[in-house]
Coordinates of C-alpha atoms and ligand atoms in Angstrom, one line a residue:
X1496 CA 23.3 16.6 -20.0
X1497 CA 25.4 13.9 -17.2
X1498 CA 28.1 12.4 -17.9
X1499 CA 27.1 9.2 -14.8
X1500 CA 24.3 7.9 -13.4
X1501 CA 24.3 5.8 -10.7
X1502 CA 20.5 3.1 -10.6
X1503 CA 19.4 2.4 -7.1
X1504 CA 18.4 -0.6 -7.8
X1505 CA 18.0 -3.8 -9.2
X1506 CA 16.5 -6.4 -11.4
X1507 CA 15.1 -5.8 -15.0
X1508 CA 14.2 -1.8 -13.9
X1509 CA 17.9 -1.7 -12.6
X1510 CA 18.6 -2.5 -16.4
X1511 CA 15.9 -1.0 -17.8
X1512 CA 17.7 1.9 -16.7
X1513 CA 21.7 1.3 -17.9
X1514 CA 19.7 0.8 -21.3
X1515 CA 18.4 3.9 -21.9
X1516 CA 21.5 5.4 -20.2
X1517 CA 23.1 3.8 -22.6
X1518 CA 21.5 5.5 -25.8
X1519 CA 21.9 8.6 -24.6
X1520 CA 25.6 8.0 -24.0
X1521 CA 25.8 8.1 -20.4
X1522 CA 28.7 6.6 -18.6
X1523 CA 26.3 4.1 -15.7
X1524 CA 26.9 2.8 -12.2
X1525 CA 25.0 0.6 -10.8
X1526 CA 25.0 -0.6 -7.1
X1527 CA 24.4 -4.4 -5.8
X1528 CA 24.5 -6.3 -2.6
X1529 CA 26.5 -9.6 -2.3
X1530 CA 23.6 -11.4 -2.4
X1531 CA 23.7 -10.1 -6.6
X1532 CA 27.2 -9.8 -7.1
X1533 CA 26.5 -11.9 -10.6
X1534 CA 23.8 -9.9 -11.3
X1535 CA 22.6 -9.3 -14.9
X1536 CA 22.8 -5.2 -13.8
X1537 CA 26.3 -5.7 -12.7
X1538 CA 26.9 -7.2 -15.5
X1539 CA 25.7 -4.7 -17.9
X1540 CA 26.6 -1.5 -16.8
X1541 CA 29.9 0.1 -16.5
X1542 CA 30.6 0.1 -13.7
X1543 CA 29.4 -1.3 -10.1
X1544 CA 29.7 -1.0 -6.3
X1545 CA 28.5 -3.6 -3.5
X1546 CA 26.5 -1.6 -1.2
X1547 CA 26.4 -4.5 1.7
X1548 CA 24.3 -7.4 2.6
X1549 CA 21.7 -9.3 1.3
X1550 CA 19.1 -7.4 3.8
X1551 CA 17.8 -4.6 1.2
X1552 CA 17.6 -2.2 5.1
X1553 CA 21.6 -2.6 4.7
X1554 CA 21.9 -2.0 1.0
X1555 CA 19.2 -1.2 -1.5
X1556 CA 17.8 0.8 1.5
X1557 CA 21.1 2.2 2.9
X1558 CA 21.3 6.0 1.7
X1559 CA 24.8 6.9 3.3
X1560 CA 26.5 3.9 0.9
X1561 CA 24.2 4.5 -2.0
X1562 CA 26.0 8.3 -1.7
X1563 CA 28.8 7.5 -1.0
X1564 CA 29.1 4.8 -4.1
X1565 CA 27.8 8.5 -6.1
X1566 CA 31.5 9.7 -4.6
X1567 CA 33.5 7.0 -5.4
X1568 CA 32.0 6.4 -9.0
X1569 CA 31.8 10.3 -9.6
X1570 CA 27.6 9.1 -10.8
X1571 CA 26.3 13.2 -10.8
X1572 CA 23.0 12.1 -10.7
X1573 CA 20.6 9.0 -9.4
X1574 CA 18.2 7.0 -10.6
X1575 CA 16.0 5.3 -8.2
X1576 CA 13.8 2.5 -10.2
X1577 CA 10.1 2.0 -8.7
X1578 CA 10.0 0.5 -4.6
X1579 CA 13.2 1.3 -2.9
X1580 CA 14.5 4.5 -2.1
X1581 CA 12.0 5.8 -5.4
X1582 CA 9.8 7.7 -2.8
X1583 CA 11.6 8.7 0.1
X1584 CA 11.8 12.0 0.2
X1585 CA 14.4 12.4 3.0
X1586 CA 16.2 10.5 0.5
X1587 CA 15.9 13.6 -2.1
X1588 CA 16.6 16.3 0.2
X1589 CA 20.0 14.1 1.1
X1590 CA 20.8 13.5 -2.4
X1591 CA 20.2 17.0 -3.5
X1592 CA 22.6 18.3 0.1
X1593 CA 25.1 16.4 -1.4
X1594 CA 25.2 18.6 -4.7
X1595 CA 23.5 15.2 -6.4
X1596 CA 20.5 15.2 -9.5
X1597 CA 17.5 13.1 -7.7
X1598 CA 15.9 11.4 -10.9
X1599 CA 12.2 12.3 -10.7
X1600 CA 10.2 15.0 -8.6
X1601 CA 10.8 17.1 -5.4
X1602 CA 11.1 16.1 -1.4
X1603 CA 7.9 18.4 -1.5
X1604 CA 6.0 16.2 -4.7
X1605 CA 6.8 13.3 -2.4
X1606 CA 5.3 14.0 0.7
X1607 CA 2.2 15.5 -0.6
X1608 CA 1.5 12.7 -2.6
X1609 CA 2.5 10.6 0.3
X1610 CA 0.3 11.4 2.4
X1611 CA -2.9 10.2 1.2
X1612 CA -4.8 13.2 2.6
X1613 CA -3.4 15.6 1.8
X1614 CA -2.7 14.1 -1.9
X1615 CA -6.5 14.1 -1.7
X1616 CA -7.2 17.3 -0.5
X1617 CA -4.2 19.0 -3.4
X1618 CA -6.7 16.7 -5.9
X1619 CA -10.0 17.7 -4.8
X1620 CA -8.6 21.4 -4.8
X1621 CA -7.1 20.8 -8.3
X1622 CA -10.6 19.7 -10.0
X1623 CA -9.6 15.9 -9.7
X1624 CA -12.2 13.4 -8.7
X1625 CA -12.2 11.6 -5.6
X1626 CA -13.7 9.2 -4.0
X1627 CA -15.9 10.7 -1.0
X1628 CA -15.3 9.7 2.3
X1629 CA -13.9 11.7 5.7
X1630 CA -13.3 15.7 5.6
X1631 CA -8.7 14.6 6.6
X1632 CA -8.2 12.0 9.4
X1633 CA -10.7 10.3 11.8
X1634 CA -9.8 9.6 15.1
X1635 CA -12.3 8.4 17.2
X1636 CA -14.6 5.4 16.6
X1637 CA -17.8 7.8 17.3
X1638 CA -16.3 10.0 14.8
X1639 CA -15.8 7.0 12.3
X1640 CA -19.5 6.1 13.3
X1641 CA -21.2 9.4 12.4
X1642 CA -18.7 9.8 9.2
X1643 CA -20.2 6.5 8.0
X1644 CA -23.8 6.7 8.4
X1645 CA -24.1 9.7 6.6
X1646 CA -21.8 8.1 3.4
X1647 CA -23.5 5.1 3.7
X1648 CA -22.1 1.0 3.9
X1649 CA -20.2 -0.2 2.7
X1650 CA -17.1 2.3 3.6
X1651 CA -13.3 0.8 3.5
X1652 CA -10.6 2.4 6.7
X1653 CA -7.6 3.7 4.9
X1654 CA -4.4 3.8 6.5
X1655 CA -3.5 7.9 5.8
X1656 CA 0.1 6.5 5.9
X1657 CA -0.8 3.6 4.0
X1658 CA 1.2 1.7 0.9
X1659 CA 1.4 -1.7 -0.9
X1660 CA -2.0 -2.5 0.7
X1661 CA -1.6 -2.4 4.3
X1662 CA -3.5 -0.6 6.6
X1663 CA -6.7 -1.1 4.9
X1664 CA -9.7 -2.9 6.1
X1665 CA -13.4 -3.2 4.0
X1666 CA -16.5 -2.7 6.6
X1667 CA -19.3 -4.4 4.7
X1668 CA -22.2 -3.3 7.6
X1669 CA -22.3 -1.1 10.6
X1670 CA -21.9 -4.3 12.5
X1671 CA -18.4 -4.5 11.3
X1672 CA -16.4 -0.7 11.5
X1673 CA -15.7 -1.1 15.4
X1674 CA -12.9 -3.9 14.1
X1675 CA -12.6 -2.9 10.5
X1676 CA -11.3 0.5 12.6
X1677 CA -9.2 -0.7 15.5
X1678 CA -7.4 -3.2 12.7
X1679 CA -6.9 -0.3 10.4
X1680 CA -5.5 1.4 13.4
X1681 CA -3.0 -1.2 14.7
X1682 CA -2.1 -2.6 11.0
X1683 CA -0.9 1.2 10.2
X1684 CA 0.7 1.8 13.5
X1685 CA 3.0 -1.7 12.8
X1686 CA 3.3 -1.0 9.5
X1687 CA 4.1 2.8 9.0
X1688 CA 5.1 3.5 12.7
X1689 CA 1.8 6.1 12.3
X1690 CA -2.4 5.2 13.4
X1691 CA -3.8 8.3 11.6
X1692 CA -6.6 6.7 9.0
X1693 CA -9.6 7.9 6.8
X1694 CA -12.7 7.2 6.2
X1695 CA -13.9 6.2 2.6
X1696 CA -17.2 4.9 0.5
X1697 CA -16.1 1.5 -0.7
X1698 CA -16.8 0.9 -4.3
X1699 CA -17.8 -2.8 -5.3
X1700 CA -17.0 -3.6 -8.7
X1701 CA -14.5 -0.9 -10.2
X1702 CA -11.6 -1.0 -11.9
X1703 CA -8.6 0.3 -11.3
X1704 CA -7.5 2.7 -14.1
X1705 CA -4.5 5.1 -13.8
X1706 CA -3.0 8.2 -15.8
X1707 CA 0.5 8.4 -17.0
X1708 CA 1.1 12.4 -16.5
X1709 CA 4.5 14.1 -17.3
X1710 CA 5.3 16.3 -16.1
X1711 CA 8.8 19.8 -16.9
X1712 CA 8.8 21.2 -12.9
X1713 CA 7.8 25.0 -14.6
X1714 CA 4.0 24.2 -15.2
X1715 CA 4.0 22.1 -18.6
X1716 CA 2.7 19.1 -18.5
X1717 CA 0.9 16.1 -20.8
X1718 CA -0.5 12.7 -20.1
X1719 CA -0.3 9.7 -22.0
X1720 CA -3.4 7.9 -21.7
X1721 CA -4.3 5.5 -19.4
X1722 CA -3.4 1.9 -18.0
X1723 CA -5.8 -1.0 -17.0
X1724 CA -4.1 -2.7 -14.0
X1725 CA -7.3 -4.2 -12.5
X1726 CA -6.0 -7.8 -12.5
X1727 CA -4.4 -7.8 -9.6
X1728 CA -4.2 -10.9 -6.6
X1729 CA -3.8 -9.0 -2.8
X1730 CA -4.1 -5.1 -4.7
X1731 CA -0.8 -6.6 -6.7
X1732 CA -0.8 -6.2 -10.2
X1733 CA -1.1 -9.5 -12.4
X1734 CA -1.6 -8.1 -16.0
X1735 CA -2.1 -4.5 -17.6
X1736 CA -3.4 -3.1 -20.2
X1737 CA -2.9 0.6 -22.3
X1738 CA -5.4 1.1 -23.7
X1739 CA -8.3 0.1 -21.1
X1740 CA -11.0 -1.2 -23.3
X1741 CA -13.0 0.1 -20.7
X1742 CA -12.0 3.8 -21.7
X1743 CA -13.2 5.9 -25.5
X1744 CA -11.5 8.4 -26.6
X1745 CA -13.0 10.7 -25.5
X1746 CA -13.3 9.9 -22.1
X1747 CA -9.2 9.6 -21.9
X1748 CA -9.0 12.9 -23.3
X1749 CA -10.9 14.5 -20.5
X1750 CA -10.0 12.5 -17.0
X1751 CA -6.3 13.1 -19.1
X1752 CA -6.5 16.7 -19.2
X1753 CA -7.9 17.2 -15.9
X1754 CA -4.2 14.8 -14.8
X1755 CA -2.3 16.8 -17.1
X1756 CA -3.5 20.0 -15.8
X1757 CA -3.2 19.6 -12.3
X1758 CA 0.3 18.3 -12.1
X1759 CA 0.7 21.0 -14.1
X1760 CA -0.8 23.3 -11.2
X1761 CA 1.4 22.5 -9.3
X1762 CA 5.2 22.6 -11.4
X1763 CA 5.2 18.7 -11.1
X1764 CA 8.7 16.9 -12.4
X1765 CA 8.5 14.1 -14.3
X1766 CA 6.6 10.8 -14.8
X1767 CA 3.5 10.2 -12.6
X1768 CA 1.4 8.3 -12.2
X1769 CA -2.3 8.9 -10.7
X1770 CA -4.7 6.6 -9.9
X1771 CA -8.1 5.7 -9.8
X1772 CA -10.8 3.8 -9.2
X1773 CA -13.7 3.6 -12.4
X1774 CA -16.7 2.2 -12.1
X1775 CA -20.3 3.3 -13.2
X1776 CA -18.3 6.0 -15.8
X1777 CA -16.9 8.1 -13.2
X1778 CA -13.1 8.2 -12.2
X1779 CA -12.4 8.1 -8.1
X1780 CA -8.6 9.4 -7.3
X1781 CA -6.9 6.7 -4.7
X1782 CA -2.7 7.6 -5.3
X1783 CA -0.7 9.3 -6.6
X1784 CA 2.3 7.2 -7.4
X1785 CA 5.8 10.0 -8.4
X1786 CA 7.6 7.8 -9.6
X1787 CA 7.9 5.4 -12.8
X1788 CA 5.7 2.3 -12.6
X1789 CA 6.5 -1.9 -13.2
X1790 CA 3.8 -1.5 -15.7
X1791 CA 5.2 1.7 -17.8
X1792 CA 6.2 -0.1 -21.3
X1793 CA 2.1 -0.4 -22.1
X1794 CA 2.3 3.0 -22.5
X1795 CA 5.6 3.3 -23.9
X1796 CA 4.5 0.8 -26.6
X1797 CA 1.3 2.6 -27.1
X1798 CA 2.2 5.9 -27.1
X1799 CA 5.5 5.4 -29.0
X1800 CA 7.9 7.2 -25.9
X1801 CA 11.0 6.4 -24.1
X1802 CA 10.1 7.5 -20.5
X1803 CA 13.0 6.8 -18.6
X1804 CA 15.3 8.9 -21.5
X1805 CA 12.6 11.6 -21.1
X1806 CA 13.3 11.6 -17.4
X1807 CA 16.7 11.9 -17.3
X1808 CA 16.6 14.9 -20.0
X1809 CA 14.0 16.5 -17.4
X1810 CA 16.3 15.9 -14.6
X1811 CA 19.2 17.1 -16.6
X1812 CA 17.6 20.6 -17.1
X1813 CA 16.0 20.1 -20.6
X1814 CA 12.7 20.2 -21.8
X1815 CA 10.4 17.2 -22.5
X1816 CA 10.6 16.4 -26.3
X1817 CA 7.0 15.9 -27.1
X1818 CA 4.0 18.4 -26.0
X1819 CA 0.7 17.0 -26.1
X1820 CA -0.6 17.4 -29.3
X1821 CA 1.4 14.2 -30.7
X1822 CA 0.9 12.0 -28.0
X1823 CA -1.7 9.3 -29.9
X1824 CA -2.1 5.6 -29.1
X1825 CA -1.6 4.0 -31.6
X1826 CA -2.9 0.1 -31.2
X1827 CA -2.9 -2.4 -28.1
X1828 CA -0.1 -3.2 -25.6
X1829 CA -0.9 -6.1 -22.7
X1830 CA 2.2 -6.7 -20.0
X1831 CA 2.2 -10.0 -18.1
X1832 CA 3.7 -9.7 -14.7
X1833 CA 5.8 -13.0 -14.8
X1834 CA 6.9 -13.9 -10.7
X1835 CA 9.0 -17.2 -9.5
X1836 CA 6.1 -18.2 -7.7
X1837 CA 4.8 -21.8 -7.5
X1838 CA 1.1 -22.0 -7.7
X1839 CA -1.9 -22.2 -6.6
X1840 CA 0.2 -20.9 -3.5
X1841 CA 2.5 -18.0 -4.5
X1842 CA 5.2 -19.4 -2.9
X1843 CA 8.7 -18.1 -3.6
X1844 CA 10.3 -19.7 -5.3
X1845 CA 13.9 -18.3 -5.7
X1846 CA 16.8 -20.7 -7.1
X1847 CA 18.6 -21.9 -10.0
X1848 CA 18.1 -21.0 -13.8
X1849 CA 19.0 -24.1 -15.4
X1850 CA 17.9 -22.3 -18.7
X1851 CA 16.0 -19.6 -20.1
X1852 CA 15.1 -18.1 -23.7
X1853 CA 13.3 -15.6 -23.8
X1854 CA 10.8 -14.4 -26.8
X1855 CA 10.8 -12.8 -29.4
X1856 CA 9.3 -11.4 -32.3
X1857 CA 7.7 -8.8 -34.2
X1858 CA 6.1 -6.7 -30.9
X1859 CA 7.4 -8.7 -28.1
X1860 CA 9.5 -6.7 -25.9
X1861 CA 10.9 -8.7 -23.2
X1862 CA 12.2 -7.0 -19.8
X1863 CA 13.9 -9.1 -17.2
X1864 CA 17.6 -9.7 -15.8
X1865 CA 17.7 -13.9 -16.6
X1866 CA 20.2 -15.3 -18.2
X1867 CA 21.3 -19.2 -18.0
X1868 CA 22.6 -20.4 -14.9
X1869 CA 21.3 -17.5 -12.7
X1870 CA 20.5 -17.5 -9.5
X1871 CA 17.4 -16.2 -8.0
X1872 CA 18.8 -14.9 -4.3
X1873 CA 16.0 -15.2 -1.4
X1874 CA 16.0 -12.0 0.0
X1875 CA 14.0 -10.0 -2.6
X1876 CA 10.6 -9.2 -5.3
X1877 CA 9.8 -12.2 -7.4
X1878 CA 8.7 -10.4 -10.0
X1879 CA 11.5 -12.2 -13.2
X1880 CA 10.9 -11.1 -16.3
X1881 CA 8.3 -8.4 -17.6
X1882 CA 6.3 -9.6 -21.1
X1883 CA 5.1 -7.4 -23.1
X1884 CA 3.2 -7.7 -26.2
X1885 CA 2.4 -4.7 -28.5
X1886 CA -0.2 -5.4 -31.8
X1887 CA -2.9 -2.8 -33.6
X1888 CA -6.1 -4.4 -31.4
X1889 CA -6.7 -6.4 -28.5
X1890 CA -7.3 -9.5 -30.1
X1891 CA -4.2 -9.5 -31.9
X1892 CA -2.3 -8.4 -28.8
X1893 CA -3.4 -10.7 -27.4
X1894 CA -2.8 -13.4 -30.2
X1895 CA 0.7 -12.0 -29.9
X1896 CA 0.7 -12.9 -25.8
X1897 CA -0.2 -16.2 -26.2
X1898 CA 2.5 -16.9 -28.7
X1899 CA 5.2 -15.7 -26.8
X1900 CA 4.5 -16.6 -23.7
X1901 CA 4.6 -19.9 -25.5
X1902 CA 8.4 -19.5 -26.6
X1903 CA 9.3 -18.8 -22.9
X1904 CA 11.3 -21.2 -21.3
X1905 CA 12.8 -20.4 -17.7
X1906 CA 13.6 -23.7 -16.3
X1907 CA 15.0 -25.0 -12.6
X1908 CA 12.1 -22.9 -10.8
X1909 CA 8.2 -22.6 -10.6
X1910 CA 7.0 -19.2 -12.4
X1911 CA 3.6 -18.1 -12.4
X1912 CA 3.4 -18.2 -16.7
X1913 CA 0.5 -21.4 -16.2
X1914 CA -1.0 -18.2 -14.5
X1915 CA -0.6 -16.1 -18.0
X1916 CA -1.9 -19.0 -19.9
X1917 CA -4.9 -19.4 -18.2
X1918 CA -6.0 -15.9 -18.1
X1919 CA -5.5 -15.8 -21.7
X1920 CA -8.3 -18.3 -21.9
X1921 CA -11.0 -17.2 -20.2
X1922 CA -13.6 -15.5 -21.5
X1923 CA -14.3 -12.2 -19.8
X1924 CA -11.1 -11.4 -20.1
X1925 CA -11.2 -12.0 -24.1
X1926 CA -14.0 -9.7 -24.3
X1927 CA -12.2 -7.0 -21.3
X1928 CA -15.2 -7.2 -18.5
X1929 CA -13.0 -7.4 -15.5
X1930 CA -13.2 -5.5 -12.1
X1931 CA -11.2 -5.3 -9.3
X1932 CA -12.4 -7.7 -7.7
X1933 CA -12.4 -10.5 -10.5
X1934 CA -8.7 -12.9 -10.0
X1935 CA -9.1 -13.0 -6.8
X1936 CA -12.9 -14.9 -7.4
X1937 CA -12.0 -16.9 -10.2
X1938 CA -9.1 -17.2 -8.3
X1939 CA -11.3 -19.1 -5.6
X1940 CA -11.3 -22.3 -8.3
X1941 CA -7.9 -22.4 -10.1
X1942 CA -6.0 -25.0 -8.9
Ligands
ADP994 P1 -2.0 1.3 -1.4 O1 -1.1 2.5 -1.6 O2 -2.0 0.0 -0.5 O3 -1.4 0.3 -2.4 P2 -4.7 2.1 -3.0 O4 -5.8 3.9 -2.1 O5 -4.3 2.8 -3.7 O6 -3.2 1.4 -1.4 O7 -5.7 1.0 -2.8 C1 -4.8 -0.1 -3.7 C2 -6.0 -1.5 -3.9 O8 -6.8 -0.9 -3.0 C3 -7.3 -0.5 -5.0 O9 -6.6 -0.5 -6.6 C4 -8.3 -1.4 -5.1 O10 -8.5 -2.2 -5.1 C5 -8.5 -1.1 -3.2 N1 -9.6 -0.1 -3.1 C6 -8.5 1.2 -2.4 N2 -10.0 1.9 -2.0 C7 -10.7 1.4 -2.4 C8 -11.7 1.8 -2.7 N3 -12.6 3.7 -2.3 N4 -13.0 0.8 -2.5 C9 -12.5 0.1 -3.6 N5 -11.6 -1.0 -3.1 C10 -10.6 0.0 -3.1

């Protein structure tokens, strides 16, 4: 087992990893930009190293600075959290070249899943159901017309190198295709330096269902059920739950096994998430994330596991601590992502927290780096807290979430808490009847 782990991240996820390290008796090293000198992850870690100025490019994304921080502190392994360098295969290679351990999958697996066409081809070969679409990249507008005509409209043009919802354009009819194709290509070129795109059938009313998988890197893998992340704004998840109100035990076991078998077949190591759109009882693979997800706590609550501990165990060469037969869902969990943003425009609202009170009580988990007097810097993601509840069933989880949101105090800045309060009054949310477009439509009337 490692003696010391460096966490190449900030905010709540850095705290999450430091907490796991403490429970495992491992020393933790925080890295921070000058803007984060007073951050909670710096205070909570055993040691900390300043790795640069506020700009992420020069700090949290600076590979030389992070490797130097490992060398200075003697950390043997790096946990990347999510975002930043977590899915950067080049970083993983450099970490290994320096004799350090990356807590996550191999560079090859990150590359395989980072390129969406390769990811889709691989999943198809492994028996995972995919969205109907072009075979590989679509290079010319003539080819785009041919592929779309054969599939039928609407279609979606997507960047091969895509991420964060960029380089994606819907063509409702043939008349939209020329523009969708050229916009997706130019957006992709600007964002990723690569203008290759592919075309998929556009699903009109799907849910976003993702399967948590975990592999030991030696051909053994399990699944830990699904998360429903259909409530999205601009492709950003807002509220997530486990289990999905739309999935029954038989369906879960079936798609779960398909996913676990697929990652076992490629000797995948560590935590991963296979994302699907789900419509008319069918699953359609869209992408695999080769890292811990923001919403992992709902799975932890329902399956009674510590996914970060498990990541560390497997990265250090130990076996996984569970087998599939031991993993049974228990109760219901919901997570609200609370952002420092002013509604209704969702405008970033950084600034000083004058008063902070975290909710507590039975079945309540608050993952947040806030404290009284903390100054939220304007440079990073606006996520300030994840409020997670766990209860025996969905109705009691909703009641618990309302109660916990009512206890929470974050004064001094604007947050998205009122949005969550409002959502928890909506009949469609209470009945679980929503798809990936529900929130955007609802927001048109919300003010
Ligand atoms: P990114 O990596 O940019 O997040 P994804 O492939 O994960 O891109 O897609 C992000 C979101 O875009 C999905 O959650 C869904 O809302 C929408 N989307 C992607 N592909 C399709 C499709 N074929 N039909 C309908 N919606 C889609």
